[in-house]
């Protein structure tokens, strides 16, 4: 995660350089379509003759097994799989073979996803902004001491980037602290944190 002026930038899978990647985020849920595609770098370099995608379920320390996926897409560029109850608790990944611009047969595989979550949960990012001056908050925000900008990654994702990138515009006031992360939203409305982090700033002037 990076801050650039009035923007907060979330970068998925930093450090991964893969020819296949998840579209949106890497947290699958039972009953919800989960997408994978060849990366923009593969598109730019050129490729032909993609094979049908193969999905796998498992864990690195326990091994991986094949699972059936959806029919091949018209172009072979992407695929979608809808996790079932049998996938719950396991990670998912997918791979495809294609011929690159030099005539080499290449295997492109995603990194493993996070474990598949139950169907009665949802996953979203929380983003809480604590201003240097509490008077910059709305009356509702003053009750809690922060501005709540929770969001779903897909709603703010940039298209056709090397990695999954989402951008949030920040309000134009001095920010003392940012708290963010991802949570499971359970059926009863409660939250189960997956990860969280905090950034503190010393603001000497408005941006």
mmCIF file with all atom_site columns, C-alpha atoms in Angstrom:
data_model
loop_
_atom_site.group_PDB
_atom_site.id
_atom_site.type_symbol
_atom_site.label_atom_id
_atom_site.label_alt_id
_atom_site.label_comp_id
_atom_site.label_asym_id
_atom_site.label_entity_id
_atom_site.label_seq_id
_atom_site.pdbx_PDB_ins_code
_atom_site.Cartn_x
_atom_site.Cartn_y
_atom_site.Cartn_z
_atom_site.occupancy
_atom_site.B_iso_or_equiv
_atom_site.pdbx_formal_charge
_atom_site.auth_seq_id
_atom_site.auth_comp_id
_atom_site.auth_asym_id
_atom_site.auth_atom_id
_atom_site.pdbx_PDB_model_num
ATOM 1   C CA . UNK A 1 1   ? 0.000   0.000   0.000   1.00 0.00 ? 1   UNK A CA 1
ATOM 2   C CA . UNK A 1 2   ? 1.305   3.475   -0.937  1.00 0.00 ? 2   UNK A CA 1
ATOM 3   C CA . UNK A 1 3   ? 0.214   7.045   -0.424  1.00 0.00 ? 3   UNK A CA 1
ATOM 4   C CA . UNK A 1 4   ? 0.692   9.527   -3.262  1.00 0.00 ? 4   UNK A CA 1
ATOM 5   C CA . UNK A 1 5   ? -0.701  12.952  -2.429  1.00 0.00 ? 5   UNK A CA 1
ATOM 6   C CA . UNK A 1 6   ? -4.471  12.597  -2.085  1.00 0.00 ? 6   UNK A CA 1
ATOM 7   C CA . UNK A 1 7   ? -4.473  8.979   -3.240  1.00 0.00 ? 7   UNK A CA 1
ATOM 8   C CA . UNK A 1 8   ? -4.040  5.711   -1.402  1.00 0.00 ? 8   UNK A CA 1
ATOM 9   C CA . UNK A 1 9   ? -2.835  2.941   -3.718  1.00 0.00 ? 9   UNK A CA 1
ATOM 10  C CA . UNK A 1 10  ? -3.344  -0.744  -2.931  1.00 0.00 ? 10  UNK A CA 1
ATOM 11  C CA . UNK A 1 11  ? -1.095  -3.120  -4.891  1.00 0.00 ? 11  UNK A CA 1
ATOM 12  C CA . UNK A 1 12  ? -1.897  -6.825  -4.887  1.00 0.00 ? 12  UNK A CA 1
ATOM 13  C CA . UNK A 1 13  ? 0.812   -9.503  -4.967  1.00 0.00 ? 13  UNK A CA 1
ATOM 14  C CA . UNK A 1 14  ? 3.728   -7.060  -4.808  1.00 0.00 ? 14  UNK A CA 1
ATOM 15  C CA . UNK A 1 15  ? 6.898   -8.939  -5.734  1.00 0.00 ? 15  UNK A CA 1
ATOM 16  C CA . UNK A 1 16  ? 5.029   -11.536 -7.806  1.00 0.00 ? 16  UNK A CA 1
ATOM 17  C CA . UNK A 1 17  ? 5.852   -11.519 -11.514 1.00 0.00 ? 17  UNK A CA 1
ATOM 18  C CA . UNK A 1 18  ? 3.471   -14.041 -13.026 1.00 0.00 ? 18  UNK A CA 1
ATOM 19  C CA . UNK A 1 19  ? 2.024   -14.572 -16.473 1.00 0.00 ? 19  UNK A CA 1
ATOM 20  C CA . UNK A 1 20  ? -1.337  -15.538 -14.910 1.00 0.00 ? 20  UNK A CA 1
ATOM 21  C CA . UNK A 1 21  ? -3.076  -13.564 -12.197 1.00 0.00 ? 21  UNK A CA 1
ATOM 22  C CA . UNK A 1 22  ? -6.328  -13.230 -10.291 1.00 0.00 ? 22  UNK A CA 1
ATOM 23  C CA . UNK A 1 23  ? -8.747  -10.564 -11.466 1.00 0.00 ? 23  UNK A CA 1
ATOM 24  C CA . UNK A 1 24  ? -9.795  -8.415  -8.539  1.00 0.00 ? 24  UNK A CA 1
ATOM 25  C CA . UNK A 1 25  ? -8.550  -10.113 -5.390  1.00 0.00 ? 25  UNK A CA 1
ATOM 26  C CA . UNK A 1 26  ? -7.208  -13.460 -4.207  1.00 0.00 ? 26  UNK A CA 1
ATOM 27  C CA . UNK A 1 27  ? -9.887  -14.300 -1.612  1.00 0.00 ? 27  UNK A CA 1
ATOM 28  C CA . UNK A 1 28  ? -12.443 -16.777 -3.034  1.00 0.00 ? 28  UNK A CA 1
ATOM 29  C CA . UNK A 1 29  ? -15.819 -17.581 -1.465  1.00 0.00 ? 29  UNK A CA 1
ATOM 30  C CA . UNK A 1 30  ? -18.151 -20.534 -1.924  1.00 0.00 ? 30  UNK A CA 1
ATOM 31  C CA . UNK A 1 31  ? -20.747 -19.838 -4.620  1.00 0.00 ? 31  UNK A CA 1
ATOM 32  C CA . UNK A 1 32  ? -19.091 -16.655 -5.955  1.00 0.00 ? 32  UNK A CA 1
ATOM 33  C CA . UNK A 1 33  ? -17.324 -16.630 -9.359  1.00 0.00 ? 33  UNK A CA 1
ATOM 34  C CA . UNK A 1 34  ? -13.529 -16.385 -9.066  1.00 0.00 ? 34  UNK A CA 1
ATOM 35  C CA . UNK A 1 35  ? -11.638 -15.065 -12.090 1.00 0.00 ? 35  UNK A CA 1
ATOM 36  C CA . UNK A 1 36  ? -8.148  -15.665 -13.480 1.00 0.00 ? 36  UNK A CA 1
ATOM 37  C CA . UNK A 1 37  ? -6.536  -14.192 -16.608 1.00 0.00 ? 37  UNK A CA 1
ATOM 38  C CA . UNK A 1 38  ? -3.269  -13.984 -18.513 1.00 0.00 ? 38  UNK A CA 1
ATOM 39  C CA . UNK A 1 39  ? -1.389  -10.834 -17.513 1.00 0.00 ? 39  UNK A CA 1
ATOM 40  C CA . UNK A 1 40  ? -1.207  -7.700  -19.683 1.00 0.00 ? 40  UNK A CA 1
ATOM 41  C CA . UNK A 1 41  ? 2.509   -8.417  -20.222 1.00 0.00 ? 41  UNK A CA 1
ATOM 42  C CA . UNK A 1 42  ? 1.624   -11.654 -22.005 1.00 0.00 ? 42  UNK A CA 1
ATOM 43  C CA . UNK A 1 43  ? -0.848  -9.774  -24.191 1.00 0.00 ? 43  UNK A CA 1
ATOM 44  C CA . UNK A 1 44  ? 1.750   -7.212  -25.193 1.00 0.00 ? 44  UNK A CA 1
ATOM 45  C CA . UNK A 1 45  ? 4.392   -9.827  -25.965 1.00 0.00 ? 45  UNK A CA 1
ATOM 46  C CA . UNK A 1 46  ? 1.956   -11.869 -28.036 1.00 0.00 ? 46  UNK A CA 1
ATOM 47  C CA . UNK A 1 47  ? 0.789   -15.455 -27.700 1.00 0.00 ? 47  UNK A CA 1
ATOM 48  C CA . UNK A 1 48  ? -1.138  -18.132 -29.598 1.00 0.00 ? 48  UNK A CA 1
ATOM 49  C CA . UNK A 1 49  ? -2.852  -21.475 -29.074 1.00 0.00 ? 49  UNK A CA 1
ATOM 50  C CA . UNK A 1 50  ? -3.780  -21.278 -25.373 1.00 0.00 ? 50  UNK A CA 1
ATOM 51  C CA . UNK A 1 51  ? -4.843  -24.583 -23.817 1.00 0.00 ? 51  UNK A CA 1
ATOM 52  C CA . UNK A 1 52  ? -7.936  -24.985 -21.643 1.00 0.00 ? 52  UNK A CA 1
ATOM 53  C CA . UNK A 1 53  ? -7.311  -23.706 -18.126 1.00 0.00 ? 53  UNK A CA 1
ATOM 54  C CA . UNK A 1 54  ? -6.850  -26.177 -15.288 1.00 0.00 ? 54  UNK A CA 1
ATOM 55  C CA . UNK A 1 55  ? -7.882  -25.333 -11.723 1.00 0.00 ? 55  UNK A CA 1
ATOM 56  C CA . UNK A 1 56  ? -6.258  -26.928 -8.692  1.00 0.00 ? 56  UNK A CA 1
ATOM 57  C CA . UNK A 1 57  ? -7.255  -27.135 -5.031  1.00 0.00 ? 57  UNK A CA 1
ATOM 58  C CA . UNK A 1 58  ? -4.921  -27.750 -2.116  1.00 0.00 ? 58  UNK A CA 1
ATOM 59  C CA . UNK A 1 59  ? -2.098  -26.356 -0.021  1.00 0.00 ? 59  UNK A CA 1
ATOM 60  C CA . UNK A 1 60  ? 1.661   -26.227 -0.567  1.00 0.00 ? 60  UNK A CA 1
ATOM 61  C CA . UNK A 1 61  ? 2.334   -28.429 2.470   1.00 0.00 ? 61  UNK A CA 1
ATOM 62  C CA . UNK A 1 62  ? -0.382  -30.979 1.588   1.00 0.00 ? 62  UNK A CA 1
ATOM 63  C CA . UNK A 1 63  ? -0.226  -31.063 -2.207  1.00 0.00 ? 63  UNK A CA 1
ATOM 64  C CA . UNK A 1 64  ? -2.604  -30.062 -4.992  1.00 0.00 ? 64  UNK A CA 1
ATOM 65  C CA . UNK A 1 65  ? -5.345  -31.888 -6.904  1.00 0.00 ? 65  UNK A CA 1
ATOM 66  C CA . UNK A 1 66  ? -7.208  -31.008 -10.090 1.00 0.00 ? 66  UNK A CA 1
ATOM 67  C CA . UNK A 1 67  ? -10.734 -29.606 -9.917  1.00 0.00 ? 67  UNK A CA 1
ATOM 68  C CA . UNK A 1 68  ? -13.140 -29.090 -12.771 1.00 0.00 ? 68  UNK A CA 1
ATOM 69  C CA . UNK A 1 69  ? -13.494 -25.522 -14.011 1.00 0.00 ? 69  UNK A CA 1
ATOM 70  C CA . UNK A 1 70  ? -15.840 -23.681 -16.326 1.00 0.00 ? 70  UNK A CA 1
ATOM 71  C CA . UNK A 1 71  ? -15.711 -24.170 -20.112 1.00 0.00 ? 71  UNK A CA 1
ATOM 72  C CA . UNK A 1 72  ? -12.838 -22.520 -21.947 1.00 0.00 ? 72  UNK A CA 1
ATOM 73  C CA . UNK A 1 73  ? -13.395 -18.857 -22.729 1.00 0.00 ? 73  UNK A CA 1
ATOM 74  C CA . UNK A 1 74  ? -13.673 -17.876 -26.430 1.00 0.00 ? 74  UNK A CA 1
ATOM 75  C CA . UNK A 1 75  ? -10.131 -16.468 -26.455 1.00 0.00 ? 75  UNK A CA 1
ATOM 76  C CA . UNK A 1 76  ? -8.462  -18.648 -23.823 1.00 0.00 ? 76  UNK A CA 1
ATOM 77  C CA . UNK A 1 77  ? -7.316  -15.447 -22.109 1.00 0.00 ? 77  UNK A CA 1
ATOM 78  C CA . UNK A 1 78  ? -9.329  -15.851 -18.905 1.00 0.00 ? 78  UNK A CA 1
ATOM 79  C CA . UNK A 1 79  ? -11.325 -18.405 -16.966 1.00 0.00 ? 79  UNK A CA 1
ATOM 80  C CA . UNK A 1 80  ? -13.746 -18.441 -14.076 1.00 0.00 ? 80  UNK A CA 1
ATOM 81  C CA . UNK A 1 81  ? -14.417 -21.028 -11.388 1.00 0.00 ? 81  UNK A CA 1
ATOM 82  C CA . UNK A 1 82  ? -17.158 -20.973 -8.768  1.00 0.00 ? 82  UNK A CA 1
ATOM 83  C CA . UNK A 1 83  ? -15.914 -22.605 -5.537  1.00 0.00 ? 83  UNK A CA 1
ATOM 84  C CA . UNK A 1 84  ? -18.086 -25.269 -3.914  1.00 0.00 ? 84  UNK A CA 1
ATOM 85  C CA . UNK A 1 85  ? -18.435 -26.463 -0.338  1.00 0.00 ? 85  UNK A CA 1
ATOM 86  C CA . UNK A 1 86  ? -15.724 -29.047 -1.070  1.00 0.00 ? 86  UNK A CA 1
ATOM 87  C CA . UNK A 1 87  ? -13.250 -26.209 -1.663  1.00 0.00 ? 87  UNK A CA 1
ATOM 88  C CA . UNK A 1 88  ? -13.864 -24.480 1.665   1.00 0.00 ? 88  UNK A CA 1
ATOM 89  C CA . UNK A 1 89  ? -10.644 -24.088 3.662   1.00 0.00 ? 89  UNK A CA 1
ATOM 90  C CA . UNK A 1 90  ? -8.430  -24.913 0.672   1.00 0.00 ? 90  UNK A CA 1
ATOM 91  C CA . UNK A 1 91  ? -6.456  -22.586 -1.586  1.00 0.00 ? 91  UNK A CA 1
ATOM 92  C CA . UNK A 1 92  ? -7.042  -22.354 -5.327  1.00 0.00 ? 92  UNK A CA 1
ATOM 93  C CA . UNK A 1 93  ? -4.735  -21.788 -8.269  1.00 0.00 ? 93  UNK A CA 1
ATOM 94  C CA . UNK A 1 94  ? -5.009  -22.174 -12.045 1.00 0.00 ? 94  UNK A CA 1
ATOM 95  C CA . UNK A 1 95  ? -2.662  -22.664 -14.978 1.00 0.00 ? 95  UNK A CA 1
ATOM 96  C CA . UNK A 1 96  ? -2.731  -22.571 -18.763 1.00 0.00 ? 96  UNK A CA 1
ATOM 97  C CA . UNK A 1 97  ? -0.255  -23.413 -21.539 1.00 0.00 ? 97  UNK A CA 1
ATOM 98  C CA . UNK A 1 98  ? 0.296   -21.090 -24.485 1.00 0.00 ? 98  UNK A CA 1
ATOM 99  C CA . UNK A 1 99  ? 2.823   -20.515 -27.282 1.00 0.00 ? 99  UNK A CA 1
ATOM 100 C CA . UNK A 1 100 ? 4.814   -17.296 -26.919 1.00 0.00 ? 100 UNK A CA 1
ATOM 101 C CA . UNK A 1 101 ? 6.063   -15.034 -29.715 1.00 0.00 ? 101 UNK A CA 1
ATOM 102 C CA . UNK A 1 102 ? 9.281   -17.077 -30.014 1.00 0.00 ? 102 UNK A CA 1
ATOM 103 C CA . UNK A 1 103 ? 7.438   -20.325 -30.516 1.00 0.00 ? 103 UNK A CA 1
ATOM 104 C CA . UNK A 1 104 ? 8.096   -21.679 -27.018 1.00 0.00 ? 104 UNK A CA 1
ATOM 105 C CA . UNK A 1 105 ? 5.398   -23.591 -25.186 1.00 0.00 ? 105 UNK A CA 1
ATOM 106 C CA . UNK A 1 106 ? 4.933   -21.801 -21.823 1.00 0.00 ? 106 UNK A CA 1
ATOM 107 C CA . UNK A 1 107 ? 3.053   -22.703 -18.664 1.00 0.00 ? 107 UNK A CA 1
ATOM 108 C CA . UNK A 1 108 ? 1.478   -19.748 -16.837 1.00 0.00 ? 108 UNK A CA 1
ATOM 109 C CA . UNK A 1 109 ? 0.320   -20.374 -13.263 1.00 0.00 ? 109 UNK A CA 1
ATOM 110 C CA . UNK A 1 110 ? -1.172  -18.081 -10.644 1.00 0.00 ? 110 UNK A CA 1
ATOM 111 C CA . UNK A 1 111 ? 0.075   -17.812 -7.099  1.00 0.00 ? 111 UNK A CA 1
ATOM 112 C CA . UNK A 1 112 ? -2.119  -19.697 -4.598  1.00 0.00 ? 112 UNK A CA 1
ATOM 113 C CA . UNK A 1 113 ? -5.185  -17.819 -3.445  1.00 0.00 ? 113 UNK A CA 1
ATOM 114 C CA . UNK A 1 114 ? -6.105  -17.334 0.169   1.00 0.00 ? 114 UNK A CA 1
ATOM 115 C CA . UNK A 1 115 ? -8.305  -20.145 1.580   1.00 0.00 ? 115 UNK A CA 1
ATOM 116 C CA . UNK A 1 116 ? -11.849 -20.391 0.253   1.00 0.00 ? 116 UNK A CA 1
ATOM 117 C CA . UNK A 1 117 ? -14.328 -18.858 2.685   1.00 0.00 ? 117 UNK A CA 1
ATOM 118 C CA . UNK A 1 118 ? -17.932 -19.943 3.399   1.00 0.00 ? 118 UNK A CA 1
ATOM 119 C CA . UNK A 1 119 ? -20.775 -18.652 1.257   1.00 0.00 ? 119 UNK A CA 1
ATOM 120 C CA . UNK A 1 120 ? -22.313 -16.637 4.102   1.00 0.00 ? 120 UNK A CA 1
ATOM 121 C CA . UNK A 1 121 ? -19.289 -14.341 4.330   1.00 0.00 ? 121 UNK A CA 1
ATOM 122 C CA . UNK A 1 122 ? -18.048 -11.447 2.227   1.00 0.00 ? 122 UNK A CA 1
ATOM 123 C CA . UNK A 1 123 ? -14.618 -9.829  2.022   1.00 0.00 ? 123 UNK A CA 1
ATOM 124 C CA . UNK A 1 124 ? -13.945 -6.114  1.873   1.00 0.00 ? 124 UNK A CA 1
ATOM 125 C CA . UNK A 1 125 ? -11.270 -3.580  2.699   1.00 0.00 ? 125 UNK A CA 1
ATOM 126 C CA . UNK A 1 126 ? -11.733 -1.274  5.642   1.00 0.00 ? 126 UNK A CA 1
ATOM 127 C CA . UNK A 1 127 ? -10.237 2.214   5.445   1.00 0.00 ? 127 UNK A CA 1
ATOM 128 C CA . UNK A 1 128 ? -10.480 4.510   8.482   1.00 0.00 ? 128 UNK A CA 1
ATOM 129 C CA . UNK A 1 129 ? -9.063  8.032   8.301   1.00 0.00 ? 129 UNK A CA 1
ATOM 130 C CA . UNK A 1 130 ? -8.286  9.900   11.527  1.00 0.00 ? 130 UNK A CA 1
ATOM 131 C CA . UNK A 1 131 ? -7.973  13.645  10.811  1.00 0.00 ? 131 UNK A CA 1
ATOM 132 C CA . UNK A 1 132 ? -5.572  15.990  12.551  1.00 0.00 ? 132 UNK A CA 1
ATOM 133 C CA . UNK A 1 133 ? -8.620  18.156  13.358  1.00 0.00 ? 133 UNK A CA 1
ATOM 134 C CA . UNK A 1 134 ? -11.736 16.223  14.392  1.00 0.00 ? 134 UNK A CA 1
ATOM 135 C CA . UNK A 1 135 ? -13.858 19.149  13.163  1.00 0.00 ? 135 UNK A CA 1
ATOM 136 C CA . UNK A 1 136 ? -13.082 18.007  9.599   1.00 0.00 ? 136 UNK A CA 1
ATOM 137 C CA . UNK A 1 137 ? -15.365 15.029  10.189  1.00 0.00 ? 137 UNK A CA 1
ATOM 138 C CA . UNK A 1 138 ? -19.098 14.896  9.593   1.00 0.00 ? 138 UNK A CA 1
ATOM 139 C CA . UNK A 1 139 ? -21.378 14.740  12.617  1.00 0.00 ? 139 UNK A CA 1
ATOM 140 C CA . UNK A 1 140 ? -21.656 10.986  12.088  1.00 0.00 ? 140 UNK A CA 1
ATOM 141 C CA . UNK A 1 141 ? -17.868 10.586  11.851  1.00 0.00 ? 141 UNK A CA 1
ATOM 142 C CA . UNK A 1 142 ? -17.305 12.569  15.033  1.00 0.00 ? 142 UNK A CA 1
ATOM 143 C CA . UNK A 1 143 ? -19.136 9.867   16.981  1.00 0.00 ? 143 UNK A CA 1
ATOM 144 C CA . UNK A 1 144 ? -16.353 7.420   16.104  1.00 0.00 ? 144 UNK A CA 1
ATOM 145 C CA . UNK A 1 145 ? -13.407 9.764   15.624  1.00 0.00 ? 145 UNK A CA 1
ATOM 146 C CA . UNK A 1 146 ? -12.658 8.710   12.041  1.00 0.00 ? 146 UNK A CA 1
ATOM 147 C CA . UNK A 1 147 ? -13.955 8.857   8.474   1.00 0.00 ? 147 UNK A CA 1
ATOM 148 C CA . UNK A 1 148 ? -15.088 5.394   7.294   1.00 0.00 ? 148 UNK A CA 1
ATOM 149 C CA . UNK A 1 149 ? -14.214 4.736   3.630   1.00 0.00 ? 149 UNK A CA 1
ATOM 150 C CA . UNK A 1 150 ? -14.650 0.926   3.561   1.00 0.00 ? 150 UNK A CA 1
ATOM 151 C CA . UNK A 1 151 ? -14.714 -0.464  0.000   1.00 0.00 ? 151 UNK A CA 1
ATOM 152 C CA . UNK A 1 152 ? -14.632 -3.477  -2.290  1.00 0.00 ? 152 UNK A CA 1
ATOM 153 C CA . UNK A 1 153 ? -11.420 -3.852  -4.278  1.00 0.00 ? 153 UNK A CA 1
ATOM 154 C CA . UNK A 1 154 ? -13.205 -4.506  -7.598  1.00 0.00 ? 154 UNK A CA 1
ATOM 155 C CA . UNK A 1 155 ? -15.068 -1.199  -7.389  1.00 0.00 ? 155 UNK A CA 1
ATOM 156 C CA . UNK A 1 156 ? -11.810 0.792   -7.409  1.00 0.00 ? 156 UNK A CA 1
ATOM 157 C CA . UNK A 1 157 ? -9.487  -1.448  -9.429  1.00 0.00 ? 157 UNK A CA 1
ATOM 158 C CA . UNK A 1 158 ? -7.494  -0.005  -12.338 1.00 0.00 ? 158 UNK A CA 1
ATOM 159 C CA . UNK A 1 159 ? -7.961  -1.952  -15.596 1.00 0.00 ? 159 UNK A CA 1
ATOM 160 C CA . UNK A 1 160 ? -5.142  -3.674  -17.487 1.00 0.00 ? 160 UNK A CA 1
ATOM 161 C CA . UNK A 1 161 ? -2.329  -3.248  -14.973 1.00 0.00 ? 161 UNK A CA 1
ATOM 162 C CA . UNK A 1 162 ? 0.585   -5.609  -14.380 1.00 0.00 ? 162 UNK A CA 1
ATOM 163 C CA . UNK A 1 163 ? -0.694  -6.377  -10.875 1.00 0.00 ? 163 UNK A CA 1
ATOM 164 C CA . UNK A 1 164 ? -4.054  -5.858  -9.242  1.00 0.00 ? 164 UNK A CA 1
ATOM 165 C CA . UNK A 1 165 ? -4.146  -2.182  -8.251  1.00 0.00 ? 165 UNK A CA 1
ATOM 166 C CA . UNK A 1 166 ? -6.930  -0.238  -6.553  1.00 0.00 ? 166 UNK A CA 1
ATOM 167 C CA . UNK A 1 167 ? -6.897  3.512   -5.882  1.00 0.00 ? 167 UNK A CA 1
ATOM 168 C CA . UNK A 1 168 ? -8.842  5.435   -3.247  1.00 0.00 ? 168 UNK A CA 1
ATOM 169 C CA . UNK A 1 169 ? -9.116  9.210   -3.339  1.00 0.00 ? 169 UNK A CA 1
ATOM 170 C CA . UNK A 1 170 ? -8.513  10.776  0.081   1.00 0.00 ? 170 UNK A CA 1
ATOM 171 C CA . UNK A 1 171 ? -10.348 13.852  1.414   1.00 0.00 ? 171 UNK A CA 1
ATOM 172 C CA . UNK A 1 172 ? -8.528  17.169  1.243   1.00 0.00 ? 172 UNK A CA 1
ATOM 173 C CA . UNK A 1 173 ? -7.759  17.643  4.932   1.00 0.00 ? 173 UNK A CA 1
ATOM 174 C CA . UNK A 1 174 ? -4.751  16.894  7.117   1.00 0.00 ? 174 UNK A CA 1
ATOM 175 C CA . UNK A 1 175 ? -4.690  13.214  8.095   1.00 0.00 ? 175 UNK A CA 1
ATOM 176 C CA . UNK A 1 176 ? -3.003  12.159  11.325  1.00 0.00 ? 176 UNK A CA 1
ATOM 177 C CA . UNK A 1 177 ? -3.511  8.401   11.007  1.00 0.00 ? 177 UNK A CA 1
ATOM 178 C CA . UNK A 1 178 ? -4.788  5.798   8.531   1.00 0.00 ? 178 UNK A CA 1
ATOM 179 C CA . UNK A 1 179 ? -5.940  2.345   9.591   1.00 0.00 ? 179 UNK A CA 1
ATOM 180 C CA . UNK A 1 180 ? -6.686  -0.180  6.847   1.00 0.00 ? 180 UNK A CA 1
ATOM 181 C CA . UNK A 1 181 ? -6.865  -3.885  6.087   1.00 0.00 ? 181 UNK A CA 1
ATOM 182 C CA . UNK A 1 182 ? -9.249  -6.623  4.995   1.00 0.00 ? 182 UNK A CA 1
ATOM 183 C CA . UNK A 1 183 ? -12.071 -8.281  6.923   1.00 0.00 ? 183 UNK A CA 1
ATOM 184 C CA . UNK A 1 184 ? -14.535 -11.085 6.461   1.00 0.00 ? 184 UNK A CA 1
ATOM 185 C CA . UNK A 1 185 ? -18.068 -9.754  6.741   1.00 0.00 ? 185 UNK A CA 1
ATOM 186 C CA . UNK A 1 186 ? -20.070 -12.518 8.380   1.00 0.00 ? 186 UNK A CA 1
ATOM 187 C CA . UNK A 1 187 ? -23.747 -13.271 7.850   1.00 0.00 ? 187 UNK A CA 1
ATOM 188 C CA . UNK A 1 188 ? -24.661 -11.717 11.218  1.00 0.00 ? 188 UNK A CA 1
ATOM 189 C CA . UNK A 1 189 ? -22.862 -8.482  10.293  1.00 0.00 ? 189 UNK A CA 1
ATOM 190 C CA . UNK A 1 190 ? -19.833 -9.117  12.493  1.00 0.00 ? 190 UNK A CA 1
ATOM 191 C CA . UNK A 1 191 ? -16.267 -8.762  11.173  1.00 0.00 ? 191 UNK A CA 1
ATOM 192 C CA . UNK A 1 192 ? -13.325 -11.161 11.221  1.00 0.00 ? 192 UNK A CA 1
ATOM 193 C CA . UNK A 1 193 ? -10.050 -9.301  10.449  1.00 0.00 ? 193 UNK A CA 1
ATOM 194 C CA . UNK A 1 194 ? -7.737  -10.976 7.901   1.00 0.00 ? 194 UNK A CA 1
ATOM 195 C CA . UNK A 1 195 ? -4.948  -8.423  8.155   1.00 0.00 ? 195 UNK A CA 1
ATOM 196 C CA . UNK A 1 196 ? -4.587  -4.790  9.157   1.00 0.00 ? 196 UNK A CA 1
ATOM 197 C CA . UNK A 1 197 ? -2.003  -2.046  9.277   1.00 0.00 ? 197 UNK A CA 1
ATOM 198 C CA . UNK A 1 198 ? -1.681  1.528   10.433  1.00 0.00 ? 198 UNK A CA 1
ATOM 199 C CA . UNK A 1 199 ? 0.149   4.557   9.066   1.00 0.00 ? 199 UNK A CA 1
ATOM 200 C CA . UNK A 1 200 ? 0.802   7.663   11.150  1.00 0.00 ? 200 UNK A CA 1
ATOM 201 C CA . UNK A 1 201 ? 1.615   11.073  9.666   1.00 0.00 ? 201 UNK A CA 1
ATOM 202 C CA . UNK A 1 202 ? 2.943   14.375  10.932  1.00 0.00 ? 202 UNK A CA 1
ATOM 203 C CA . UNK A 1 203 ? 1.059   17.000  8.983   1.00 0.00 ? 203 UNK A CA 1
ATOM 204 C CA . UNK A 1 204 ? 2.515   20.495  9.133   1.00 0.00 ? 204 UNK A CA 1
ATOM 205 C CA . UNK A 1 205 ? 0.373   22.009  6.403   1.00 0.00 ? 205 UNK A CA 1
ATOM 206 C CA . UNK A 1 206 ? -2.574  21.175  4.192   1.00 0.00 ? 206 UNK A CA 1
ATOM 207 C CA . UNK A 1 207 ? -1.852  19.239  1.004   1.00 0.00 ? 207 UNK A CA 1
#
